[in-house]
Coordinates of C-alpha atoms in Angstrom, one line a residue:
M1 CA 123.2 -1.0 -32.5
R2 CA 120.0 -1.0 -34.7
E3 CA 118.4 -3.7 -32.6
G4 CA 119.2 -1.8 -29.5
R5 CA 117.6 1.4 -30.9
L6 CA 114.5 -0.5 -32.0
R7 CA 114.3 -2.2 -28.6
A8 CA 114.6 1.2 -26.8
T9 CA 111.7 2.5 -28.9
S10 CA 109.6 -0.5 -28.0
L11 CA 110.4 0.0 -24.3
A12 CA 109.4 3.6 -24.5
M13 CA 106.1 2.7 -26.0
K14 CA 105.5 0.1 -23.3
K15 CA 106.1 2.7 -20.6
M16 CA 103.5 5.0 -22.2
L17 CA 101.0 2.3 -22.5
T18 CA 101.6 1.1 -19.0
C19 CA 100.7 4.6 -17.8
G20 CA 97.6 4.5 -19.9
V21 CA 96.6 1.1 -18.4
I22 CA 97.1 2.3 -14.9
A23 CA 95.0 5.4 -15.6
A24 CA 92.3 3.1 -17.1
A25 CA 92.5 0.8 -14.0
V26 CA 91.9 3.7 -11.7
S27 CA 88.7 4.6 -13.5
V28 CA 87.5 1.1 -14.3
G29 CA 84.7 1.3 -11.8
F30 CA 83.3 4.4 -13.4
A31 CA 83.6 2.9 -16.8
A32 CA 81.9 -0.3 -15.8
Q33 CA 79.0 1.7 -14.2
A34 CA 78.6 3.8 -17.4
Q35 CA 78.7 0.7 -19.6
S36 CA 76.2 -1.2 -17.5
T37 CA 73.6 1.4 -18.3
A38 CA 74.4 1.6 -22.0
T39 CA 72.0 0.5 -24.6
K40 CA 73.1 -2.6 -26.4
P41 CA 73.5 -2.3 -30.2
A42 CA 70.7 -4.0 -32.1
P43 CA 71.3 -2.8 -35.7
K44 CA 69.4 -3.3 -38.8
L45 CA 72.1 -1.4 -40.7
V46 CA 75.8 -2.0 -40.2
V47 CA 77.9 0.9 -41.5
V48 CA 81.7 0.2 -41.7
I49 CA 83.9 3.2 -42.6
S50 CA 87.5 3.0 -43.5
I51 CA 89.4 6.3 -43.8
D52 CA 92.4 5.5 -46.0
Q53 CA 95.7 6.4 -44.3
F54 CA 94.0 7.6 -41.1
S55 CA 96.8 6.8 -38.7
A56 CA 96.3 6.7 -34.9
N57 CA 98.7 9.7 -34.9
L58 CA 96.5 11.7 -37.3
Y59 CA 93.5 10.8 -35.2
A60 CA 95.1 11.9 -32.0
Q61 CA 96.6 15.1 -33.5
H62 CA 93.2 16.4 -34.7
R63 CA 90.9 14.8 -32.1
P64 CA 90.6 18.0 -29.9
E65 CA 89.4 19.9 -33.0
F66 CA 86.6 17.5 -34.0
T67 CA 83.1 19.1 -34.0
G68 CA 81.2 16.9 -36.4
G69 CA 81.0 13.2 -37.3
L70 CA 84.4 12.2 -35.9
K71 CA 83.5 13.9 -32.6
Q72 CA 80.2 11.9 -32.6
L73 CA 81.9 8.6 -33.3
S74 CA 84.5 9.4 -30.7
A75 CA 81.7 9.5 -28.1
G76 CA 81.2 5.7 -28.5
I77 CA 83.7 2.9 -27.9
V78 CA 87.1 4.1 -28.8
Y79 CA 90.2 2.0 -29.3
P80 CA 92.8 4.8 -30.0
N81 CA 95.5 2.1 -30.2
G82 CA 94.2 -0.2 -32.9
Y83 CA 96.5 -2.1 -35.2
Q84 CA 96.9 -3.4 -38.7
S85 CA 99.3 -6.0 -37.3
H86 CA 100.9 -7.2 -40.5
A87 CA 104.0 -5.8 -42.2
F88 CA 103.0 -4.7 -45.7
T89 CA 100.8 -1.8 -44.6
E90 CA 99.2 -1.0 -48.0
T91 CA 95.7 -0.2 -49.1
C92 CA 94.6 -3.5 -50.6
P93 CA 95.9 -5.8 -47.8
G94 CA 94.8 -3.4 -45.1
H95 CA 91.2 -3.2 -46.4
S96 CA 91.1 -7.0 -46.8
T97 CA 91.5 -7.4 -43.0
L98 CA 88.7 -5.1 -42.0
L99 CA 85.7 -7.3 -42.6
T100 CA 87.2 -10.7 -43.2
G101 CA 88.6 -11.2 -39.7
K102 CA 91.8 -12.5 -41.4
H103 CA 95.3 -11.3 -41.8
P104 CA 96.6 -10.8 -45.4
N105 CA 98.4 -14.2 -45.3
K106 CA 94.9 -15.7 -45.3
T107 CA 93.0 -13.2 -47.5
G108 CA 95.5 -13.7 -50.3
I109 CA 96.0 -10.0 -50.7
S110 CA 99.6 -9.7 -49.7
A111 CA 100.2 -6.3 -51.3
N112 CA 98.8 -3.7 -53.7
D113 CA 100.7 -5.5 -56.5
W114 CA 102.8 -8.6 -56.9
Y115 CA 105.1 -10.0 -59.6
D116 CA 103.9 -13.1 -61.4
K117 CA 106.9 -15.2 -62.2
T118 CA 105.0 -17.4 -64.6
T119 CA 104.2 -14.5 -66.9
G120 CA 106.9 -12.0 -66.0
K121 CA 104.4 -9.3 -65.3
T122 CA 103.2 -7.3 -62.4
V123 CA 99.7 -8.1 -61.2
Y124 CA 97.4 -5.7 -59.5
C125 CA 95.8 -7.1 -56.3
L126 CA 92.3 -7.2 -57.7
A127 CA 93.1 -7.8 -61.4
D128 CA 90.6 -10.1 -63.1
P129 CA 90.9 -10.5 -66.9
S130 CA 87.5 -12.3 -67.0
V131 CA 85.6 -9.1 -66.3
T132 CA 85.5 -5.6 -67.8
L133 CA 85.0 -2.1 -66.4
A134 CA 81.6 -0.5 -66.8
D135 CA 83.1 2.8 -67.8
D136 CA 85.9 1.6 -70.0
P137 CA 86.0 -2.0 -71.4
K138 CA 89.7 -1.5 -72.1
G139 CA 90.5 -0.3 -68.5
R140 CA 92.1 -2.2 -65.7
A141 CA 89.5 -4.9 -64.9
V142 CA 89.0 -5.8 -61.3
S143 CA 86.8 -8.1 -59.1
P144 CA 87.0 -9.8 -55.7
A145 CA 88.4 -13.0 -57.4
N146 CA 91.9 -12.7 -56.0
M147 CA 90.6 -12.4 -52.4
V148 CA 90.5 -15.9 -51.1
A149 CA 88.6 -14.9 -47.9
T150 CA 85.0 -14.0 -47.3
T151 CA 83.7 -10.9 -45.6
Y152 CA 81.1 -10.2 -43.0
G153 CA 78.7 -9.3 -45.8
D154 CA 79.2 -12.7 -47.3
W155 CA 78.6 -14.4 -44.0
L156 CA 75.4 -12.4 -43.5
K157 CA 74.0 -13.1 -47.0
A158 CA 74.7 -16.8 -46.6
V159 CA 72.2 -17.0 -43.7
S160 CA 70.0 -13.9 -44.7
P161 CA 69.7 -13.8 -48.5
N162 CA 67.4 -10.8 -48.3
S163 CA 70.1 -8.7 -46.7
R164 CA 71.6 -6.0 -48.9
V165 CA 75.4 -5.3 -49.0
F166 CA 76.9 -2.3 -50.8
G167 CA 80.5 -1.0 -51.0
V168 CA 81.4 2.5 -52.1
S169 CA 84.9 4.2 -52.2
G170 CA 87.2 6.5 -54.1
K171 CA 89.2 3.3 -55.0
D172 CA 88.2 -0.1 -56.4
R173 CA 90.3 -1.8 -53.8
G174 CA 88.4 0.0 -51.0
A175 CA 84.9 -0.8 -52.3
I176 CA 85.5 -4.4 -53.2
T177 CA 87.7 -5.9 -50.4
M178 CA 85.3 -4.6 -47.7
S179 CA 82.0 -5.7 -49.3
G180 CA 83.2 -9.1 -50.5
H181 CA 82.1 -11.6 -53.1
A182 CA 78.3 -11.5 -52.8
A183 CA 77.7 -7.8 -52.6
D184 CA 74.7 -6.3 -54.3
G185 CA 76.8 -3.4 -55.5
Q186 CA 80.4 -2.2 -55.4
F187 CA 81.1 1.3 -56.8
W188 CA 84.2 3.5 -56.9
Y189 CA 84.9 7.0 -58.1
Q190 CA 86.5 7.4 -61.6
P191 CA 87.3 11.1 -62.3
G192 CA 85.7 12.2 -65.5
F193 CA 83.0 9.5 -65.4
G194 CA 81.6 9.2 -61.9
F195 CA 81.1 6.0 -60.0
T196 CA 81.9 2.8 -61.9
T197 CA 82.0 -1.0 -61.2
Y198 CA 82.9 -4.2 -63.0
V199 CA 80.9 -6.3 -65.5
R200 CA 80.9 -10.1 -65.6
P201 CA 80.4 -12.1 -68.8
G202 CA 76.7 -12.1 -69.7
Q203 CA 76.1 -8.8 -67.8
T204 CA 75.8 -5.3 -69.4
A205 CA 77.4 -2.1 -68.2
E206 CA 74.0 -0.4 -68.3
A207 CA 72.5 -2.9 -65.9
R208 CA 75.5 -2.8 -63.6
L209 CA 75.5 1.0 -63.4
K210 CA 71.8 1.3 -62.9
P211 CA 72.0 1.9 -59.1
V212 CA 74.3 4.9 -59.7
A213 CA 73.2 6.2 -63.1
A214 CA 71.0 9.0 -61.8
F215 CA 73.6 9.9 -59.2
N216 CA 76.4 10.1 -61.8
A217 CA 74.3 12.3 -64.1
K218 CA 73.6 14.7 -61.3
L219 CA 77.3 14.6 -60.3
A220 CA 78.4 15.6 -63.8
A221 CA 75.8 18.4 -64.0
D222 CA 76.7 19.8 -60.6
L223 CA 80.5 19.7 -61.4
K224 CA 79.9 21.4 -64.7
K225 CA 77.8 24.1 -63.2
Q226 CA 80.1 24.7 -60.2
P227 CA 83.6 23.2 -60.5
F228 CA 85.1 22.2 -57.2
V229 CA 87.8 24.7 -56.1
W230 CA 89.9 23.5 -53.1
D231 CA 90.5 26.4 -50.7
Y232 CA 90.4 26.6 -47.0
A233 CA 87.0 25.5 -45.6
K234 CA 84.8 28.3 -44.3
S235 CA 82.2 28.0 -41.6
P236 CA 79.4 30.3 -40.5
L237 CA 81.0 30.1 -37.1
D238 CA 84.3 31.5 -38.2
A239 CA 83.4 35.1 -37.2
V240 CA 82.7 33.8 -33.7
T241 CA 85.6 31.4 -33.3
G242 CA 88.1 33.7 -35.0
G243 CA 88.7 31.8 -38.2
G244 CA 88.0 28.1 -37.3
S245 CA 89.9 25.5 -39.2
A246 CA 90.9 27.9 -42.0
K247 CA 93.0 30.0 -39.7
R248 CA 94.5 27.0 -38.0
C249 CA 95.4 25.3 -41.3
K250 CA 96.7 28.4 -43.0
A251 CA 99.2 28.8 -40.2
L252 CA 100.9 25.6 -41.5
E253 CA 101.8 27.1 -44.9
A254 CA 105.5 26.7 -45.8
D255 CA 108.0 26.2 -48.6
Y256 CA 109.6 22.9 -49.4
E257 CA 111.9 21.1 -51.9
T258 CA 111.2 17.5 -52.6
G259 CA 112.8 15.5 -55.4
G260 CA 114.4 18.7 -56.8
R261 CA 111.0 20.4 -57.0
K262 CA 110.4 23.6 -55.1
W263 CA 106.8 24.1 -54.0
R264 CA 104.7 25.8 -51.4
A265 CA 102.3 23.9 -49.1
A266 CA 99.3 26.2 -49.3
L267 CA 95.7 26.4 -50.5
P268 CA 94.3 26.9 -53.0
I269 CA 96.6 24.7 -55.0
P270 CA 97.9 26.0 -58.4
A271 CA 95.3 25.7 -61.1
A272 CA 95.7 22.8 -63.5
T273 CA 96.3 23.5 -67.1
T274 CA 95.3 20.2 -68.7
E275 CA 92.2 18.0 -68.4
A276 CA 94.3 15.1 -67.0
E277 CA 95.7 17.4 -64.4
K278 CA 92.3 18.7 -63.4
R279 CA 91.1 15.1 -62.9
R280 CA 94.2 14.2 -60.9
D281 CA 93.8 17.3 -58.7
L282 CA 90.1 16.6 -58.1
A283 CA 90.8 13.0 -57.0
A284 CA 93.5 14.2 -54.6
S285 CA 91.1 16.6 -52.8
P286 CA 88.3 16.5 -50.3
Y287 CA 85.9 16.3 -53.2
T288 CA 86.5 12.5 -53.4
D289 CA 85.2 11.9 -49.9
Q290 CA 82.4 14.3 -50.4
V291 CA 80.9 12.5 -53.3
T292 CA 81.6 9.1 -51.8
L293 CA 79.5 9.9 -48.8
E294 CA 76.8 11.5 -50.9
L295 CA 76.6 8.2 -52.9
A296 CA 76.5 6.2 -49.7
T297 CA 73.5 8.3 -48.6
A298 CA 71.8 8.0 -52.0
L299 CA 72.1 4.2 -51.9
R300 CA 70.9 4.0 -48.3
E301 CA 67.8 5.9 -49.2
A302 CA 67.1 4.3 -52.6
Y303 CA 67.3 0.7 -51.2
G304 CA 65.9 1.5 -47.8
L305 CA 69.0 0.0 -46.1
G306 CA 68.2 -0.6 -42.5
D307 CA 64.4 -0.1 -42.9
G308 CA 63.4 -3.7 -43.3
P309 CA 63.4 -6.8 -41.0
Q310 CA 66.8 -8.0 -42.2
V311 CA 70.3 -6.6 -41.4
D312 CA 71.9 -4.6 -44.2
V313 CA 75.5 -3.6 -44.7
L314 CA 77.0 -0.4 -46.1
A315 CA 80.8 -0.5 -46.4
I316 CA 82.4 2.9 -47.1
S317 CA 86.1 3.5 -47.8
L318 CA 87.1 7.2 -47.9
S319 CA 90.2 7.7 -50.1
A320 CA 91.0 11.4 -50.0
T321 CA 93.1 11.3 -46.9
D322 CA 95.4 8.8 -48.6
Y323 CA 95.6 10.7 -51.9
I324 CA 96.3 13.9 -50.0
G325 CA 98.9 12.3 -47.7
H326 CA 100.8 10.9 -50.6
R327 CA 100.8 14.2 -52.5
Y328 CA 101.3 16.7 -49.8
G329 CA 102.3 14.8 -46.6
T330 CA 100.4 14.4 -43.4
R331 CA 101.1 17.6 -41.4
G332 CA 100.6 20.4 -43.8
P333 CA 97.7 22.8 -44.5
E334 CA 96.3 20.4 -47.1
M335 CA 95.8 17.5 -44.6
C336 CA 94.6 19.9 -41.9
D337 CA 91.8 21.2 -44.2
Q338 CA 91.0 17.7 -45.4
I339 CA 90.5 16.4 -41.8
A340 CA 88.3 19.4 -41.0
R341 CA 86.1 18.9 -44.0
L342 CA 86.0 15.1 -43.5
D343 CA 84.8 15.7 -39.9
E344 CA 82.0 18.0 -41.2
R345 CA 81.0 15.6 -44.0
L346 CA 80.8 12.7 -41.7
G347 CA 78.6 14.7 -39.4
A348 CA 76.2 15.3 -42.3
F349 CA 76.3 11.7 -43.3
L350 CA 75.5 10.5 -39.7
K351 CA 72.7 13.0 -39.5
G352 CA 71.2 11.4 -42.5
L353 CA 71.3 8.0 -40.8
E354 CA 68.8 9.2 -38.3
K355 CA 66.2 8.5 -40.9
V356 CA 66.9 4.7 -40.8
K357 CA 63.9 2.9 -39.3
G358 CA 66.0 0.2 -37.6
G359 CA 69.1 0.5 -35.3
V360 CA 72.4 1.6 -36.8
L361 CA 75.9 0.3 -35.7
V362 CA 78.8 2.3 -37.1
A363 CA 82.4 1.0 -37.0
L364 CA 85.3 3.2 -38.2
S365 CA 88.9 2.4 -38.7
A366 CA 91.7 2.6 -41.4
D367 CA 93.5 0.3 -43.8
H368 CA 96.9 1.7 -42.6
G369 CA 98.6 4.7 -41.2
G370 CA 101.3 6.8 -42.7
A371 CA 104.3 9.0 -42.0
D372 CA 104.9 12.6 -43.0
M373 CA 107.2 13.4 -45.9
A374 CA 110.9 12.8 -45.1
E375 CA 112.0 16.3 -46.0
R376 CA 109.7 18.0 -43.5
L377 CA 110.8 15.5 -40.8
H378 CA 114.4 16.0 -41.7
G379 CA 113.9 19.8 -41.4
E380 CA 112.6 19.3 -37.9
G381 CA 115.8 17.5 -36.9
Y382 CA 114.9 13.9 -37.5
D383 CA 117.3 11.6 -39.3
Y384 CA 115.0 10.8 -42.1
E385 CA 116.3 10.0 -45.6
R386 CA 115.0 8.4 -48.8
V387 CA 116.2 5.2 -50.3
I388 CA 116.1 5.6 -54.1
G389 CA 114.8 2.3 -55.6
K390 CA 116.5 1.9 -59.0
P391 CA 120.1 2.6 -57.8
W392 CA 119.5 0.4 -54.7
I393 CA 118.3 -2.7 -56.6
A394 CA 120.9 -2.1 -59.4
K395 CA 123.7 -2.1 -56.9
L396 CA 122.4 -5.3 -55.3
N397 CA 122.0 -7.0 -58.6
A398 CA 125.6 -6.1 -59.6
Q399 CA 126.9 -7.5 -56.3
V400 CA 125.0 -10.8 -56.7
R401 CA 126.0 -11.1 -60.4
A402 CA 129.6 -10.7 -59.5
Q403 CA 129.5 -13.1 -56.6
L404 CA 127.7 -15.9 -58.5
G405 CA 129.1 -15.2 -62.0
L406 CA 125.6 -14.6 -63.5
S407 CA 125.0 -13.0 -66.9
W408 CA 121.6 -11.5 -66.0
D409 CA 120.0 -9.4 -63.2
P410 CA 118.5 -12.1 -60.9
L411 CA 116.5 -9.8 -58.6
N412 CA 113.3 -8.0 -59.6
A413 CA 111.7 -5.3 -57.4
E414 CA 109.0 -4.0 -59.6
G415 CA 106.5 -4.3 -56.8
G416 CA 108.6 -2.3 -54.4
L417 CA 111.9 -2.7 -52.5
D418 CA 110.2 -4.6 -49.7
Q419 CA 109.5 -7.6 -51.9
I420 CA 112.2 -8.9 -54.2
Y421 CA 111.6 -11.7 -56.7
V422 CA 114.3 -14.1 -57.9
V423 CA 114.1 -14.5 -61.6
G424 CA 115.9 -16.2 -64.5
P425 CA 117.3 -14.5 -67.7
D426 CA 113.8 -14.3 -69.1
G427 CA 112.4 -12.4 -66.1
K428 CA 110.4 -15.5 -65.1
A429 CA 110.7 -18.2 -62.5
T430 CA 114.1 -19.8 -62.2
S431 CA 115.0 -23.3 -60.9
D432 CA 114.7 -24.1 -57.2
I433 CA 118.4 -24.5 -57.1
D434 CA 119.1 -21.1 -58.6
R435 CA 116.4 -19.6 -56.3
T436 CA 118.2 -21.0 -53.2
R437 CA 121.7 -19.9 -54.2
I438 CA 120.6 -16.4 -55.4
T439 CA 118.6 -15.8 -52.2
A440 CA 121.5 -17.1 -50.0
A441 CA 123.8 -14.7 -51.8
A442 CA 121.5 -11.7 -51.7
L443 CA 120.3 -11.9 -48.1
P444 CA 123.6 -11.1 -46.3
L445 CA 124.2 -8.2 -48.7
I446 CA 120.8 -6.7 -48.0
I447 CA 121.1 -7.2 -44.2
S448 CA 124.5 -5.5 -44.2
D449 CA 123.0 -2.3 -45.7
P450 CA 122.8 0.3 -42.9
A451 CA 119.3 1.4 -44.2
V452 CA 117.9 -2.1 -43.6
A453 CA 116.4 -3.3 -40.4
G454 CA 115.9 -6.9 -41.5
A455 CA 115.4 -9.2 -44.5
F456 CA 114.1 -12.8 -44.7
D457 CA 113.6 -15.6 -47.2
S458 CA 109.8 -15.8 -47.6
N459 CA 109.9 -19.6 -47.6
A460 CA 111.4 -19.5 -44.1
L461 CA 108.6 -17.2 -43.0
L462 CA 106.0 -19.6 -44.4
T463 CA 107.3 -22.3 -42.0
L464 CA 107.4 -19.9 -39.0
P465 CA 104.9 -20.8 -36.3
P466 CA 102.1 -18.2 -36.1
A467 CA 102.3 -15.8 -33.2
P468 CA 100.4 -16.9 -30.1
A469 CA 96.6 -16.2 -30.3
D470 CA 96.8 -13.9 -27.3
A471 CA 99.9 -12.0 -28.6
S472 CA 99.5 -8.2 -28.5
P473 CA 99.9 -6.6 -32.0
E474 CA 102.5 -4.2 -30.5
E475 CA 104.7 -7.1 -29.2
L476 CA 105.0 -9.0 -32.5
S477 CA 108.6 -9.5 -33.8
L478 CA 109.5 -8.2 -37.2
A479 CA 109.4 -11.8 -38.5
E480 CA 105.9 -12.3 -37.1
R481 CA 104.6 -9.1 -38.7
L482 CA 106.0 -10.2 -42.0
R483 CA 104.6 -13.7 -41.6
R484 CA 101.1 -12.2 -41.5
S485 CA 101.7 -10.6 -44.9
V486 CA 103.2 -13.6 -46.7
Y487 CA 100.9 -15.4 -49.1
P488 CA 102.6 -18.2 -51.2
G489 CA 102.9 -17.6 -54.9
R490 CA 102.3 -13.9 -54.6
V491 CA 104.8 -12.6 -52.1
G492 CA 108.5 -11.9 -53.0
D493 CA 111.2 -14.5 -52.5
I494 CA 113.0 -12.0 -50.3
V495 CA 111.1 -9.6 -48.0
V496 CA 112.8 -6.5 -46.7
A497 CA 112.1 -4.1 -43.9
F498 CA 113.9 -0.8 -44.0
R499 CA 114.7 1.2 -40.9
P500 CA 111.9 3.3 -39.5
D501 CA 113.7 6.5 -40.6
R502 CA 114.5 5.3 -44.1
V503 CA 111.8 5.8 -46.8
P504 CA 112.1 3.5 -49.8
A505 CA 110.2 5.9 -52.1
T506 CA 111.3 8.6 -54.6
A507 CA 109.6 12.0 -54.4
G508 CA 107.9 13.1 -57.6
P509 CA 105.7 16.0 -58.9
T510 CA 102.6 14.6 -57.2
Y511 CA 104.2 12.2 -54.7
V512 CA 106.1 13.1 -51.5
S513 CA 105.1 10.6 -48.8
T514 CA 104.2 7.0 -48.5
H515 CA 103.4 4.0 -46.2
G516 CA 103.8 0.3 -46.3
S517 CA 106.3 -0.4 -43.6
P518 CA 106.1 -2.8 -40.6
W519 CA 106.6 0.1 -38.1
D520 CA 103.9 1.5 -35.8
Y521 CA 103.4 4.8 -37.6
D522 CA 102.1 2.7 -40.5
R523 CA 100.4 0.0 -38.4
R524 CA 98.6 1.9 -35.7
V525 CA 95.0 3.0 -36.6
P526 CA 92.0 4.1 -34.5
I527 CA 89.1 1.7 -34.2
L528 CA 85.7 3.2 -33.2
F529 CA 82.2 1.7 -32.6
W530 CA 79.2 3.9 -32.2
W531 CA 75.4 3.4 -31.9
K532 CA 72.6 5.4 -30.5
G533 CA 72.7 4.9 -26.7
A534 CA 76.4 3.9 -26.6
A535 CA 78.1 5.0 -23.4
P536 CA 81.5 6.7 -24.1
H537 CA 84.3 4.3 -23.3
E538 CA 88.0 4.7 -24.0
R539 CA 89.8 1.3 -24.2
V540 CA 93.5 1.8 -24.1
L541 CA 94.8 -1.7 -24.8
P542 CA 95.6 -2.6 -28.4
L543 CA 93.0 -4.0 -30.7
D544 CA 93.6 -5.7 -34.1
T545 CA 91.5 -4.7 -37.1
V546 CA 90.8 -8.4 -37.7
D547 CA 88.6 -8.2 -34.5
I548 CA 86.1 -5.9 -36.1
A549 CA 84.3 -8.5 -38.3
P550 CA 83.8 -11.1 -35.5
T551 CA 82.6 -8.4 -33.2
I552 CA 80.0 -7.1 -35.6
A553 CA 79.0 -10.7 -36.4
A554 CA 78.4 -11.5 -32.7
V555 CA 76.2 -8.4 -32.4
T556 CA 74.1 -9.4 -35.4
G557 CA 73.9 -13.1 -34.6
V558 CA 76.1 -14.3 -37.5
T559 CA 78.7 -17.1 -37.2
P560 CA 82.0 -16.3 -38.8
P561 CA 84.2 -19.0 -40.4
A562 CA 86.2 -21.1 -37.9
D563 CA 89.6 -20.2 -39.4
I564 CA 89.4 -16.5 -38.9
D565 CA 92.2 -14.8 -36.9
G566 CA 90.1 -12.1 -35.2
K567 CA 88.2 -12.4 -31.9
C568 CA 84.9 -10.9 -30.9
R569 CA 85.2 -8.0 -28.4
P570 CA 82.2 -7.2 -26.2
L571 CA 80.9 -3.7 -26.9
V572 CA 78.9 -3.4 -23.7
Y573 CA 80.3 -4.1 -20.3
G574 CA 79.3 -7.6 -19.1
Q575 CA 78.1 -8.7 -22.5
R576 CA 79.7 -11.9 -23.7
C577 CA 80.5 -12.8 -27.3

């Protein structure tokens, strides 16, 4: 029954795409003519932008309303049907695909967190105890060390040492995974401090923060002088247009109950009463993207990126859409206002790039998509429900213990219900024999759960042949999607995929929606390429995010590693990679 429903969904998608392909074929002559007259990109500055949790659905929903930067970028090469083709659609693995040309099973970044069975502790994807944070030596230290793949910026600097590579984001995992191992600077926003980075042994925090010191000082002064208040965006054109985005977004206000909490989706949000709450609210607002883009501009101008003879790289990950999606959902007034502000801010950022002396190539995509909160979808008649983690894993442990006569809970799901680790009484690795029999006992129980679409022994997935090189991302089986997420030693012993309408996440005071599934609402993302002189071209066939890096590499004359998964895609009609 479940397989039939999933297959029907797949067939419906195929029919829609077939219509799109036919429409594209009818107009191919016109597209070819327009592309043949387009200016080929010859960049001295490559700007790669990731909008965290910017699903293809979100892009399509708001595209008719774009008037700023997103409208400008949508006038270039547009792949509205891009894919993060792996299964664990989280921030760290998704960002790791964008500029490495590799799926997470080759980047080593299988998830945001994994469980280390040698220590019995959860490990953050970028955790590195050999470094410290510039803003707090006792904070969670991070670096690119866990990422076993190199990025486009690394390839570029290997052949062009004078090239500069910078990464900026609202999150460490956005800045670091996109800019790689040899970046000249990687900075992310820390509320209450400004932009920070990591410090290696022998380095000083002062020296590492020097590129952003003046910016951070101004940021703090500006925020003290005029605190950011998140209300509906206002535009000088509102009087002419009848209210603009503010009127459109305000119409989405409504009351909800999630996790036993009653709240109203509306702006402005209730005022915070503690300093910690103020910082939390500031991070989960359009302010995060605003200051990230401002820092990107400041670094571009300070270092003259794109002004010299070499190619430079500016990798930008915009985190606010994800923060807001998790806290408020994807289709309320909060997300509506966020997208409108992001569009405007991107327009201002792109305007600033007109000062660059060399050519500029901009690529935009996302690390993953995201679904709306289950309660709003349920209220609209969809059969969406939450799977509560602790009771679910407790029941499974009890069943396995009874079946095998164990005296301990053998299954650990601290990293999430989609990855389950088999452990011994001490919470650490057990014998291979115990792993085999515990996994064999647990799998049928998991698969029989009506909320589950599929579950696999990760060792079996590791032996699964890779999908054919020409396989479309939309056609991958569930096992093939999971295979692209499985990295040995980090992934769970058992990997689980819940049904598309079952959400393995509990709603909390600041958390109502999530992502991370192998389904298309989490996998599909837009992929855009733009440069001055680009002819508008909508390309309806699917594209994988791993194709972005080799495409940019070909444009700039850089040879990627031979073992990448992605393929170069010609940006101009008739151009060969």
